Amino acid sequence: MAQTINGKQVSQRVKDEVREQALKLHEQGITPGLAVVIVGDNPASRVYVNSKKKACSEVGIYSEEYALPQETTQEELLKLVEELNQKEDISGILVQLPLPAQIDEKTIINAINPNKDVDAFHPVNVGKIMIGDYDFLPCTPAGIMDLIAETGVEIEGKNCVVVGRSNIVGKPMAMLMLHKNATVTITHSKTRNLKEICQQADILIVAIGKANFITGEMVKEGAVVIDVGMNRLEDGKLCGDVEFASASQKAGFITPVPGGVGPMTIATLMRNTIKAAELNATKSK
Ligand code: GUN
C-alpha cells in the first residue's frame, strides 16, 4: 500500500518560507505584488484565481485582481498587460488560462514582460528552462519536484514517464526531470503501448486531463505516482487522472486529488512572485 504524499503540508512549508522572504523584502522597502487577470466566467478559473489571491494574503504578497468580461477584445487585454508591465507596484503578472476564443493566448503571453512572467510561459523563460538557466521555474512542474524530494526517492538514473505533453505541465516537467538526470519518456494520446511504457516507470507523472485514466495495472510496484489531474465528475466530485484505489495498491508513493499537486502549484507561484520582486528591484536600481 502506497504512502500518500501530503501536498498541503509541503506547500505550507514553502509558503512559510515565502512569508519570511516577503518580510525581508518589505524591510528593504520592496513590496512584492501580483496582478491576477481573469477573462470571462470559467468556473474552474474562478476557483484557481481565488486560491491564488488567498495565498498572496497568507504570505504577505500584495495582490490585485483584474476581472474582465467574456467579450473582452485582444486589444483591450494587450493594453492591460502593457499597463501592468509598467506598473511599479506589480512584480508579477498572471493571466489565467484558458482565454476566450477571440483572444490568442500566444500573443498575450508574448506581451508579458519576461521579468514579470511568474508562470514562466513566455518564450524567453521557456527557452531558459530548456537550457537549465532559469529565473522562474514553471509552477506545477516545480511543485512536483518538491513533492518527489519529499519521498526521499533519488531521481538520477531512474525511468521517468510523463503522460501528457502540454506546454504548461508535460514538456517543462520532462525538462526538469532531465536536468536531474532521469531517463525521461514523454507519452501522449498517440503513444502506442502506453500500458507497457507506464509499467517501466519508477516515477510516473500524469497530466492528461482524463478522469481515472491510469489504473493500478499500469503502475510499477513501488513507483512514485504523481497525479496532476483535476477532473470534475458528474456527481460534482473531484478526481485525478489516476485511479487512486487501484494505483495505491501498487505504488510506493502517490499524490491524492485534491491535496496533492494543486497546492504546490500555488506555493511555487508565491515563490516566483518573490523572485520577480527581487529581479525587478535590481533592474530598476
Ligand atoms: N490554467 C491552468 N493552469 C494554469 C497556470 O498554472 N497558470 C495560468 N496562468 N493559467 C492556468
PDB file of C-alpha atoms and ligand atoms in Angstrom:
ATOM      1  CA  MET A   1       0.000   0.000   0.000  1.00  0.00           C
ATOM      2  CA  ALA A   2       1.421   3.368  -1.063  1.00  0.00           C
ATOM      3  CA  GLN A   3       2.350   6.215   1.214  1.00  0.00           C
ATOM      4  CA  THR A   4       0.308   9.318   0.372  1.00  0.00           C
ATOM      5  CA  ILE A   5       2.349  12.457  -0.329  1.00  0.00           C
ATOM      6  CA  ASN A   6       0.747  15.341   1.528  1.00  0.00           C
ATOM      7  CA  GLY A   7       0.835  18.343  -0.826  1.00  0.00           C
ATOM      8  CA  LYS A   8      -0.998  20.572   1.628  1.00  0.00           C
ATOM      9  CA  GLN A   9       1.689  20.040   4.250  1.00  0.00           C
ATOM     10  CA  VAL A  10       4.624  20.549   1.851  1.00  0.00           C
ATOM     11  CA  SER A  11       3.003  23.653   0.336  1.00  0.00           C
ATOM     12  CA  GLN A  12       2.510  25.124   3.818  1.00  0.00           C
ATOM     13  CA  ARG A  13       6.242  24.774   4.437  1.00  0.00           C
ATOM     14  CA  VAL A  14       7.017  26.562   1.155  1.00  0.00           C
ATOM     15  CA  LYS A  15       4.535  29.331   1.983  1.00  0.00           C
ATOM     16  CA  ASP A  16       6.122  29.752   5.437  1.00  0.00           C
ATOM     17  CA  GLU A  17       9.499  30.288   3.719  1.00  0.00           C
ATOM     18  CA  VAL A  18       7.926  32.731   1.274  1.00  0.00           C
ATOM     19  CA  ARG A  19       6.335  34.709   4.119  1.00  0.00           C
ATOM     20  CA  GLU A  20       9.791  35.209   5.671  1.00  0.00           C
ATOM     21  CA  GLN A  21      11.260  36.275   2.334  1.00  0.00           C
ATOM     22  CA  ALA A  22       8.374  38.705   1.796  1.00  0.00           C
ATOM     23  CA  LEU A  23       9.028  40.220   5.247  1.00  0.00           C
ATOM     24  CA  LYS A  24      12.713  40.709   4.420  1.00  0.00           C
ATOM     25  CA  LEU A  25      11.807  42.438   1.161  1.00  0.00           C
ATOM     26  CA  HIS A  26       9.338  44.710   2.963  1.00  0.00           C
ATOM     27  CA  GLU A  27      12.174  45.688   5.346  1.00  0.00           C
ATOM     28  CA  GLN A  28      14.217  46.713   2.297  1.00  0.00           C
ATOM     29  CA  GLY A  29      11.334  48.837   1.020  1.00  0.00           C
ATOM     30  CA  ILE A  30      10.390  46.337  -1.692  1.00  0.00           C
ATOM     31  CA  THR A  31       6.745  45.230  -1.873  1.00  0.00           C
ATOM     32  CA  PRO A  32       6.171  42.028  -3.828  1.00  0.00           C
ATOM     33  CA  GLY A  33       2.929  42.407  -5.793  1.00  0.00           C
ATOM     34  CA  LEU A  34       0.997  40.034  -8.055  1.00  0.00           C
ATOM     35  CA  ALA A  35      -1.601  41.044 -10.651  1.00  0.00           C
ATOM     36  CA  VAL A  36      -4.051  38.254 -11.417  1.00  0.00           C
ATOM     37  CA  VAL A  37      -6.040  38.672 -14.630  1.00  0.00           C
ATOM     38  CA  ILE A  38      -9.132  36.606 -15.367  1.00  0.00           C
ATOM     39  CA  VAL A  39     -11.226  36.982 -18.512  1.00  0.00           C
ATOM     40  CA  GLY A  40     -14.776  35.607 -18.593  1.00  0.00           C
ATOM     41  CA  ASP A  41     -16.558  33.336 -16.176  1.00  0.00           C
ATOM     42  CA  ASN A  42     -14.938  29.897 -16.421  1.00  0.00           C
ATOM     43  CA  PRO A  43     -15.851  28.365 -13.026  1.00  0.00           C
ATOM     44  CA  ALA A  44     -12.591  26.397 -12.680  1.00  0.00           C
ATOM     45  CA  SER A  45     -10.543  29.539 -13.461  1.00  0.00           C
ATOM     46  CA  ARG A  46     -12.523  31.451 -10.816  1.00  0.00           C
ATOM     47  CA  VAL A  47     -11.649  28.802  -8.203  1.00  0.00           C
ATOM     48  CA  TYR A  48      -7.934  28.891  -9.154  1.00  0.00           C
ATOM     49  CA  VAL A  49      -7.795  32.696  -9.129  1.00  0.00           C
ATOM     50  CA  ASN A  50      -9.457  32.861  -5.701  1.00  0.00           C
ATOM     51  CA  SER A  51      -6.921  30.348  -4.337  1.00  0.00           C
ATOM     52  CA  LYS A  52      -4.033  32.376  -5.755  1.00  0.00           C
ATOM     53  CA  LYS A  53      -5.291  35.613  -4.190  1.00  0.00           C
ATOM     54  CA  LYS A  54      -5.862  33.877  -0.843  1.00  0.00           C
ATOM     55  CA  ALA A  55      -2.306  32.508  -0.892  1.00  0.00           C
ATOM     56  CA  CYS A  56      -0.972  36.038  -1.551  1.00  0.00           C
ATOM     57  CA  SER A  57      -2.707  37.404   1.520  1.00  0.00           C
ATOM     58  CA  GLU A  58      -1.432  34.462   3.624  1.00  0.00           C
ATOM     59  CA  VAL A  59       2.214  35.105   2.749  1.00  0.00           C
ATOM     60  CA  GLY A  60       2.224  38.914   2.700  1.00  0.00           C
ATOM     61  CA  ILE A  61       2.218  39.472  -1.054  1.00  0.00           C
ATOM     62  CA  TYR A  62       0.146  42.408  -2.300  1.00  0.00           C
ATOM     63  CA  SER A  63      -2.324  41.323  -4.991  1.00  0.00           C
ATOM     64  CA  GLU A  64      -4.657  42.984  -7.475  1.00  0.00           C
ATOM     65  CA  GLU A  65      -7.384  41.222  -9.420  1.00  0.00           C
ATOM     66  CA  TYR A  66      -8.471  42.304 -12.887  1.00  0.00           C
ATOM     67  CA  ALA A  67     -11.713  40.511 -13.811  1.00  0.00           C
ATOM     68  CA  LEU A  68     -12.619  41.301 -17.407  1.00  0.00           C
ATOM     69  CA  PRO A  69     -15.834  40.345 -19.225  1.00  0.00           C
ATOM     70  CA  GLN A  70     -16.069  37.345 -21.561  1.00  0.00           C
ATOM     71  CA  GLU A  71     -16.325  39.634 -24.633  1.00  0.00           C
ATOM     72  CA  THR A  72     -13.037  41.484 -23.912  1.00  0.00           C
ATOM     73  CA  THR A  73     -11.054  42.021 -27.123  1.00  0.00           C
ATOM     74  CA  GLN A  74      -7.427  41.048 -27.624  1.00  0.00           C
ATOM     75  CA  GLU A  75      -6.501  44.739 -27.932  1.00  0.00           C
ATOM     76  CA  GLU A  76      -8.136  45.534 -24.595  1.00  0.00           C
ATOM     77  CA  LEU A  77      -6.291  42.702 -22.851  1.00  0.00           C
ATOM     78  CA  LEU A  78      -2.990  43.682 -24.508  1.00  0.00           C
ATOM     79  CA  LYS A  79      -3.476  47.236 -23.256  1.00  0.00           C
ATOM     80  CA  LEU A  80      -3.972  45.977 -19.687  1.00  0.00           C
ATOM     81  CA  VAL A  81      -0.877  43.749 -19.889  1.00  0.00           C
ATOM     82  CA  GLU A  82       1.148  46.724 -21.134  1.00  0.00           C
ATOM     83  CA  GLU A  83      -0.069  48.840 -18.210  1.00  0.00           C
ATOM     84  CA  LEU A  84       0.826  46.076 -15.745  1.00  0.00           C
ATOM     85  CA  ASN A  85       4.278  45.748 -17.354  1.00  0.00           C
ATOM     86  CA  GLN A  86       4.855  49.417 -16.489  1.00  0.00           C
ATOM     87  CA  LYS A  87       3.251  49.394 -13.038  1.00  0.00           C
ATOM     88  CA  GLU A  88       5.914  49.703 -10.330  1.00  0.00           C
ATOM     89  CA  ASP A  89       3.937  48.045  -7.527  1.00  0.00           C
ATOM     90  CA  ILE A  90       3.346  44.953  -9.664  1.00  0.00           C
ATOM     91  CA  SER A  91       6.235  42.452  -9.659  1.00  0.00           C
ATOM     92  CA  GLY A  92       4.401  39.538 -11.272  1.00  0.00           C
ATOM     93  CA  ILE A  93       1.618  39.199 -13.849  1.00  0.00           C
ATOM     94  CA  LEU A  94      -0.548  36.113 -14.143  1.00  0.00           C
ATOM     95  CA  VAL A  95      -3.119  35.855 -16.926  1.00  0.00           C
ATOM     96  CA  GLN A  96      -5.305  32.874 -16.076  1.00  0.00           C
ATOM     97  CA  LEU A  97      -5.728  30.427 -18.979  1.00  0.00           C
ATOM     98  CA  PRO A  98      -7.748  29.423 -20.923  1.00  0.00           C
ATOM     99  CA  LEU A  99      -8.753  32.707 -22.559  1.00  0.00           C
ATOM    100  CA  PRO A 100     -11.946  33.220 -24.621  1.00  0.00           C
ATOM    101  CA  ALA A 101     -11.706  32.142 -28.277  1.00  0.00           C
ATOM    102  CA  GLN A 102     -11.393  35.689 -29.700  1.00  0.00           C
ATOM    103  CA  ILE A 103      -8.070  36.154 -27.847  1.00  0.00           C
ATOM    104  CA  ASP A 104      -4.871  34.475 -28.994  1.00  0.00           C
ATOM    105  CA  GLU A 105      -3.089  33.115 -25.903  1.00  0.00           C
ATOM    106  CA  LYS A 106       0.371  33.201 -27.500  1.00  0.00           C
ATOM    107  CA  THR A 107       0.012  36.905 -28.370  1.00  0.00           C
ATOM    108  CA  ILE A 108      -0.902  37.713 -24.769  1.00  0.00           C
ATOM    109  CA  ILE A 109       1.884  35.603 -23.245  1.00  0.00           C
ATOM    110  CA  ASN A 110       4.418  37.190 -25.612  1.00  0.00           C
ATOM    111  CA  ALA A 111       3.334  40.645 -24.418  1.00  0.00           C
ATOM    112  CA  ILE A 112       4.115  39.970 -20.733  1.00  0.00           C
ATOM    113  CA  ASN A 113       7.472  41.363 -19.572  1.00  0.00           C
ATOM    114  CA  PRO A 114       9.586  38.177 -19.119  1.00  0.00           C
ATOM    115  CA  ASN A 115      10.813  39.549 -15.761  1.00  0.00           C
ATOM    116  CA  LYS A 116       7.194  39.644 -14.538  1.00  0.00           C
ATOM    117  CA  ASP A 117       6.202  36.296 -16.068  1.00  0.00           C
ATOM    118  CA  VAL A 118       5.613  34.333 -12.846  1.00  0.00           C
ATOM    119  CA  ASP A 119       4.006  31.441 -14.777  1.00  0.00           C
ATOM    120  CA  ALA A 120       7.215  31.023 -16.842  1.00  0.00           C
ATOM    121  CA  PHE A 121       5.113  30.814 -20.018  1.00  0.00           C
ATOM    122  CA  HIS A 122       6.926  33.494 -22.084  1.00  0.00           C
ATOM    123  CA  PRO A 123       9.181  32.024 -24.821  1.00  0.00           C
ATOM    124  CA  VAL A 124      12.241  33.654 -23.206  1.00  0.00           C
ATOM    125  CA  ASN A 125      11.539  31.856 -19.930  1.00  0.00           C
ATOM    126  CA  VAL A 126      10.646  28.600 -21.687  1.00  0.00           C
ATOM    127  CA  GLY A 127      13.997  28.796 -23.511  1.00  0.00           C
ATOM    128  CA  LYS A 128      15.831  29.442 -20.234  1.00  0.00           C
ATOM    129  CA  ILE A 129      14.197  26.370 -18.695  1.00  0.00           C
ATOM    130  CA  MET A 130      15.277  24.326 -21.716  1.00  0.00           C
ATOM    131  CA  ILE A 131      18.935  25.227 -21.185  1.00  0.00           C
ATOM    132  CA  GLY A 132      18.728  24.910 -17.403  1.00  0.00           C
ATOM    133  CA  ASP A 133      19.419  28.582 -16.663  1.00  0.00           C
ATOM    134  CA  TYR A 134      16.155  29.958 -15.384  1.00  0.00           C
ATOM    135  CA  ASP A 135      14.795  32.815 -13.279  1.00  0.00           C
ATOM    136  CA  PHE A 136      11.323  31.335 -12.919  1.00  0.00           C
ATOM    137  CA  LEU A 137      10.523  27.663 -12.536  1.00  0.00           C
ATOM    138  CA  PRO A 138       7.254  26.547 -14.138  1.00  0.00           C
ATOM    139  CA  CYS A 139       4.744  26.387 -11.250  1.00  0.00           C
ATOM    140  CA  THR A 140       3.239  22.906 -11.487  1.00  0.00           C
ATOM    141  CA  PRO A 141       6.430  21.047 -12.534  1.00  0.00           C
ATOM    142  CA  ALA A 142       8.493  22.797  -9.845  1.00  0.00           C
ATOM    143  CA  GLY A 143       5.880  21.927  -7.226  1.00  0.00           C
ATOM    144  CA  ILE A 144       6.076  18.304  -8.358  1.00  0.00           C
ATOM    145  CA  MET A 145       9.869  18.326  -7.931  1.00  0.00           C
ATOM    146  CA  ASP A 146       9.302  19.347  -4.295  1.00  0.00           C
ATOM    147  CA  LEU A 147       6.810  16.511  -3.823  1.00  0.00           C
ATOM    148  CA  ILE A 148       9.240  13.958  -5.256  1.00  0.00           C
ATOM    149  CA  ALA A 149      12.001  15.329  -2.998  1.00  0.00           C
ATOM    150  CA  GLU A 150       9.642  14.753  -0.067  1.00  0.00           C
ATOM    151  CA  THR A 151       9.592  10.982  -0.785  1.00  0.00           C
ATOM    152  CA  GLY A 152      13.386  10.763  -0.453  1.00  0.00           C
ATOM    153  CA  VAL A 153      13.486   8.781  -3.730  1.00  0.00           C
ATOM    154  CA  GLU A 154      16.632   9.511  -5.778  1.00  0.00           C
ATOM    155  CA  ILE A 155      15.804  10.749  -9.319  1.00  0.00           C
ATOM    156  CA  GLU A 156      19.165  10.249 -11.027  1.00  0.00           C
ATOM    157  CA  GLY A 157      19.198   7.284 -13.402  1.00  0.00           C
ATOM    158  CA  LYS A 158      15.517   6.466 -12.848  1.00  0.00           C
ATOM    159  CA  ASN A 159      12.946   5.885 -15.565  1.00  0.00           C
ATOM    160  CA  CYS A 160      10.521   8.774 -15.535  1.00  0.00           C
ATOM    161  CA  VAL A 161       7.399   8.605 -17.685  1.00  0.00           C
ATOM    162  CA  VAL A 162       5.397  11.786 -18.233  1.00  0.00           C
ATOM    163  CA  VAL A 163       1.869  11.235 -19.558  1.00  0.00           C
ATOM    164  CA  GLY A 164       0.772  14.404 -21.397  1.00  0.00           C
ATOM    165  CA  ARG A 165       2.760  16.940 -23.415  1.00  0.00           C
ATOM    166  CA  SER A 166       1.190  20.302 -22.623  1.00  0.00           C
ATOM    167  CA  ASN A 167       3.270  23.474 -22.595  1.00  0.00           C
ATOM    168  CA  ILE A 168       2.110  24.132 -19.015  1.00  0.00           C
ATOM    169  CA  VAL A 169       2.976  20.772 -17.466  1.00  0.00           C
ATOM    170  CA  GLY A 170       4.191  17.848 -19.617  1.00  0.00           C
ATOM    171  CA  LYS A 171       7.003  19.497 -21.598  1.00  0.00           C
ATOM    172  CA  PRO A 172       8.570  21.582 -18.779  1.00  0.00           C
ATOM    173  CA  MET A 173       8.131  18.647 -16.377  1.00  0.00           C
ATOM    174  CA  ALA A 174      10.153  16.402 -18.667  1.00  0.00           C
ATOM    175  CA  MET A 175      12.864  19.052 -18.823  1.00  0.00           C
ATOM    176  CA  LEU A 176      13.166  19.413 -15.035  1.00  0.00           C
ATOM    177  CA  MET A 177      13.422  15.633 -14.653  1.00  0.00           C
ATOM    178  CA  LEU A 178      16.069  15.541 -17.378  1.00  0.00           C
ATOM    179  CA  HIS A 179      18.073  18.199 -15.512  1.00  0.00           C
ATOM    180  CA  LYS A 180      18.035  15.798 -12.542  1.00  0.00           C
ATOM    181  CA  ASN A 181      19.459  13.028 -14.760  1.00  0.00           C
ATOM    182  CA  ALA A 182      16.336  10.888 -15.066  1.00  0.00           C
ATOM    183  CA  THR A 183      15.763   8.926 -18.271  1.00  0.00           C
ATOM    184  CA  VAL A 184      12.609  10.622 -19.484  1.00  0.00           C
ATOM    185  CA  THR A 185       9.844   9.381 -21.776  1.00  0.00           C
ATOM    186  CA  ILE A 186       7.048  11.760 -22.792  1.00  0.00           C
ATOM    187  CA  THR A 187       3.855   9.991 -23.816  1.00  0.00           C
ATOM    188  CA  HIS A 188       0.605  11.381 -25.250  1.00  0.00           C
ATOM    189  CA  SER A 189      -2.684  10.431 -26.870  1.00  0.00           C
ATOM    190  CA  LYS A 190      -0.968   8.907 -29.950  1.00  0.00           C
ATOM    191  CA  THR A 191       1.538   6.814 -27.969  1.00  0.00           C
ATOM    192  CA  ARG A 192       1.465   3.088 -28.667  1.00  0.00           C
ATOM    193  CA  ASN A 193       1.823   0.534 -25.857  1.00  0.00           C
ATOM    194  CA  LEU A 194       1.178   3.149 -23.196  1.00  0.00           C
ATOM    195  CA  LYS A 195       0.464   0.483 -20.588  1.00  0.00           C
ATOM    196  CA  GLU A 196       3.834  -1.226 -21.127  1.00  0.00           C
ATOM    197  CA  ILE A 197       5.695   2.101 -21.058  1.00  0.00           C
ATOM    198  CA  CYS A 198       3.990   3.175 -17.820  1.00  0.00           C
ATOM    199  CA  GLN A 199       4.820  -0.205 -16.264  1.00  0.00           C
ATOM    200  CA  GLN A 200       8.531   0.662 -16.689  1.00  0.00           C
ATOM    201  CA  ALA A 201       8.202   3.968 -14.811  1.00  0.00           C
ATOM    202  CA  ASP A 202       9.981   4.367 -11.484  1.00  0.00           C
ATOM    203  CA  ILE A 203       8.431   7.834 -11.459  1.00  0.00           C
ATOM    204  CA  LEU A 204       5.093   8.260 -13.252  1.00  0.00           C
ATOM    205  CA  ILE A 205       3.737  11.780 -13.740  1.00  0.00           C
ATOM    206  CA  VAL A 206       0.257  12.004 -15.197  1.00  0.00           C
ATOM    207  CA  ALA A 207      -1.161  15.192 -16.733  1.00  0.00           C
ATOM    208  CA  ILE A 208      -3.541  14.026 -19.442  1.00  0.00           C
ATOM    209  CA  GLY A 209      -6.836  15.509 -18.230  1.00  0.00           C
ATOM    210  CA  LYS A 210      -8.858  12.271 -18.297  1.00  0.00           C
ATOM    211  CA  ALA A 211     -10.509  11.012 -15.131  1.00  0.00           C
ATOM    212  CA  ASN A 212      -9.078   7.735 -13.737  1.00  0.00           C
ATOM    213  CA  PHE A 213      -7.069   7.160 -16.949  1.00  0.00           C
ATOM    214  CA  ILE A 214      -4.156   5.374 -15.260  1.00  0.00           C
ATOM    215  CA  THR A 215      -5.112   2.208 -13.405  1.00  0.00           C
ATOM    216  CA  GLY A 216      -3.177   0.011 -10.988  1.00  0.00           C
ATOM    217  CA  GLU A 217      -2.171  -2.484 -13.683  1.00  0.00           C
ATOM    218  CA  MET A 218      -0.208   0.307 -15.444  1.00  0.00           C
ATOM    219  CA  VAL A 219       1.821   1.113 -12.325  1.00  0.00           C
ATOM    220  CA  LYS A 220       5.173  -0.476 -11.478  1.00  0.00           C
ATOM    221  CA  GLU A 221       5.468  -1.989  -7.993  1.00  0.00           C
ATOM    222  CA  GLY A 222       6.886   0.675  -5.638  1.00  0.00           C
ATOM    223  CA  ALA A 223       6.727   3.561  -8.161  1.00  0.00           C
ATOM    224  CA  VAL A 224       6.294   7.240  -7.294  1.00  0.00           C
ATOM    225  CA  VAL A 225       2.973   8.273  -8.874  1.00  0.00           C
ATOM    226  CA  ILE A 226       2.174  11.972  -9.308  1.00  0.00           C
ATOM    227  CA  ASP A 227      -1.361  12.866 -10.374  1.00  0.00           C
ATOM    228  CA  VAL A 228      -1.754  16.322 -11.928  1.00  0.00           C
ATOM    229  CA  GLY A 229      -5.366  15.716 -12.994  1.00  0.00           C
ATOM    230  CA  MET A 230      -8.257  17.762 -11.675  1.00  0.00           C
ATOM    231  CA  ASN A 231     -11.441  16.383 -13.207  1.00  0.00           C
ATOM    232  CA  ARG A 232     -14.968  17.162 -12.093  1.00  0.00           C
ATOM    233  CA  LEU A 233     -17.232  14.086 -12.235  1.00  0.00           C
ATOM    234  CA  GLU A 234     -20.974  14.238 -12.955  1.00  0.00           C
ATOM    235  CA  ASP A 235     -21.767  13.887  -9.253  1.00  0.00           C
ATOM    236  CA  GLY A 236     -19.667  17.022  -8.630  1.00  0.00           C
ATOM    237  CA  LYS A 237     -16.744  15.148  -7.025  1.00  0.00           C
ATOM    238  CA  LEU A 238     -13.149  15.973  -7.964  1.00  0.00           C
ATOM    239  CA  CYS A 239     -10.937  13.184  -9.215  1.00  0.00           C
ATOM    240  CA  GLY A 240      -7.485  12.868 -10.706  1.00  0.00           C
ATOM    241  CA  ASP A 241      -6.131  11.225 -13.862  1.00  0.00           C
ATOM    242  CA  VAL A 242      -5.048   8.227 -11.769  1.00  0.00           C
ATOM    243  CA  GLU A 243      -7.466   5.695 -10.308  1.00  0.00           C
ATOM    244  CA  PHE A 244      -6.315   6.120  -6.729  1.00  0.00           C
ATOM    245  CA  ALA A 245      -7.807   2.916  -5.247  1.00  0.00           C
ATOM    246  CA  SER A 246      -6.022   0.519  -7.623  1.00  0.00           C
ATOM    247  CA  ALA A 247      -2.837   2.579  -8.200  1.00  0.00           C
ATOM    248  CA  SER A 248      -2.196   2.976  -4.480  1.00  0.00           C
ATOM    249  CA  GLN A 249      -2.108  -0.832  -4.171  1.00  0.00           C
ATOM    250  CA  LYS A 250       0.975  -0.887  -6.422  1.00  0.00           C
ATOM    251  CA  ALA A 251       2.752   2.451  -5.918  1.00  0.00           C
ATOM    252  CA  GLY A 252       5.305   3.201  -3.223  1.00  0.00           C
ATOM    253  CA  PHE A 253       4.215   6.851  -3.042  1.00  0.00           C
ATOM    254  CA  ILE A 254       1.190   8.565  -4.561  1.00  0.00           C
ATOM    255  CA  THR A 255      -0.340  12.054  -4.542  1.00  0.00           C
ATOM    256  CA  PRO A 256      -4.034  12.481  -3.707  1.00  0.00           C
ATOM    257  CA  VAL A 257      -6.515  14.688  -5.587  1.00  0.00           C
ATOM    258  CA  PRO A 258      -7.287  17.133  -4.129  1.00  0.00           C
ATOM    259  CA  GLY A 259      -4.449  17.949  -1.720  1.00  0.00           C
ATOM    260  CA  GLY A 260      -1.511  16.781  -3.829  1.00  0.00           C
ATOM    261  CA  VAL A 261      -0.132  18.772  -6.758  1.00  0.00           C
ATOM    262  CA  GLY A 262      -2.693  21.643  -6.691  1.00  0.00           C
ATOM    263  CA  PRO A 263      -1.450  23.384  -3.526  1.00  0.00           C
ATOM    264  CA  MET A 264       2.154  23.064  -4.753  1.00  0.00           C
ATOM    265  CA  THR A 265       1.390  24.952  -7.980  1.00  0.00           C
ATOM    266  CA  ILE A 266       0.204  27.886  -5.908  1.00  0.00           C
ATOM    267  CA  ALA A 267       3.139  27.699  -3.486  1.00  0.00           C
ATOM    268  CA  THR A 268       5.580  27.893  -6.425  1.00  0.00           C
ATOM    269  CA  LEU A 269       3.671  30.867  -7.812  1.00  0.00           C
ATOM    270  CA  MET A 270       4.279  32.630  -4.486  1.00  0.00           C
ATOM    271  CA  ARG A 271       7.997  31.799  -4.718  1.00  0.00           C
ATOM    272  CA  ASN A 272       8.098  33.141  -8.260  1.00  0.00           C
ATOM    273  CA  THR A 273       6.445  36.386  -7.221  1.00  0.00           C
ATOM    274  CA  ILE A 274       9.184  36.919  -4.616  1.00  0.00           C
ATOM    275  CA  LYS A 275      11.783  36.188  -7.306  1.00  0.00           C
ATOM    276  CA  ALA A 276      10.080  38.690  -9.627  1.00  0.00           C
ATOM    277  CA  ALA A 277      10.103  41.365  -6.910  1.00  0.00           C
ATOM    278  CA  GLU A 278      13.855  40.806  -6.443  1.00  0.00           C
ATOM    279  CA  LEU A 279      14.539  40.822 -10.188  1.00  0.00           C
ATOM    280  CA  ASN A 280      12.544  43.968 -10.846  1.00  0.00           C
ATOM    281  CA  ALA A 281      14.043  45.775  -7.846  1.00  0.00           C
ATOM    282  CA  THR A 282      17.535  45.021  -9.188  1.00  0.00           C
ATOM    283  CA  LYS A 283      16.548  46.130 -12.687  1.00  0.00           C
ATOM    284  CA  SER A 284      15.145  49.479 -11.540  1.00  0.00           C
ATOM    285  CA  LYS A 285      18.250  50.435  -9.491  1.00  0.00           C
TER     286      LYS A 285
HETATM  287  N1  GUN B   1      -4.606  27.479 -16.255  1.00  0.00           N
HETATM  288  C1  GUN B   1      -4.375  26.245 -15.754  1.00  0.00           C
HETATM  289  N2  GUN B   1      -3.204  26.211 -15.079  1.00  0.00           N
HETATM  290  C2  GUN B   1      -2.685  27.460 -15.155  1.00  0.00           C
HETATM  291  C3  GUN B   1      -1.498  28.047 -14.641  1.00  0.00           C
HETATM  292  O1  GUN B   1      -0.659  27.413 -13.989  1.00  0.00           O
HETATM  293  N3  GUN B   1      -1.338  29.381 -14.929  1.00  0.00           N
HETATM  294  C4  GUN B   1      -2.231  30.085 -15.656  1.00  0.00           C
HETATM  295  N4  GUN B   1      -1.964  31.363 -15.893  1.00  0.00           N
HETATM  296  N5  GUN B   1      -3.338  29.558 -16.152  1.00  0.00           N
HETATM  297  C5  GUN B   1      -3.561  28.253 -15.897  1.00  0.00           C
END
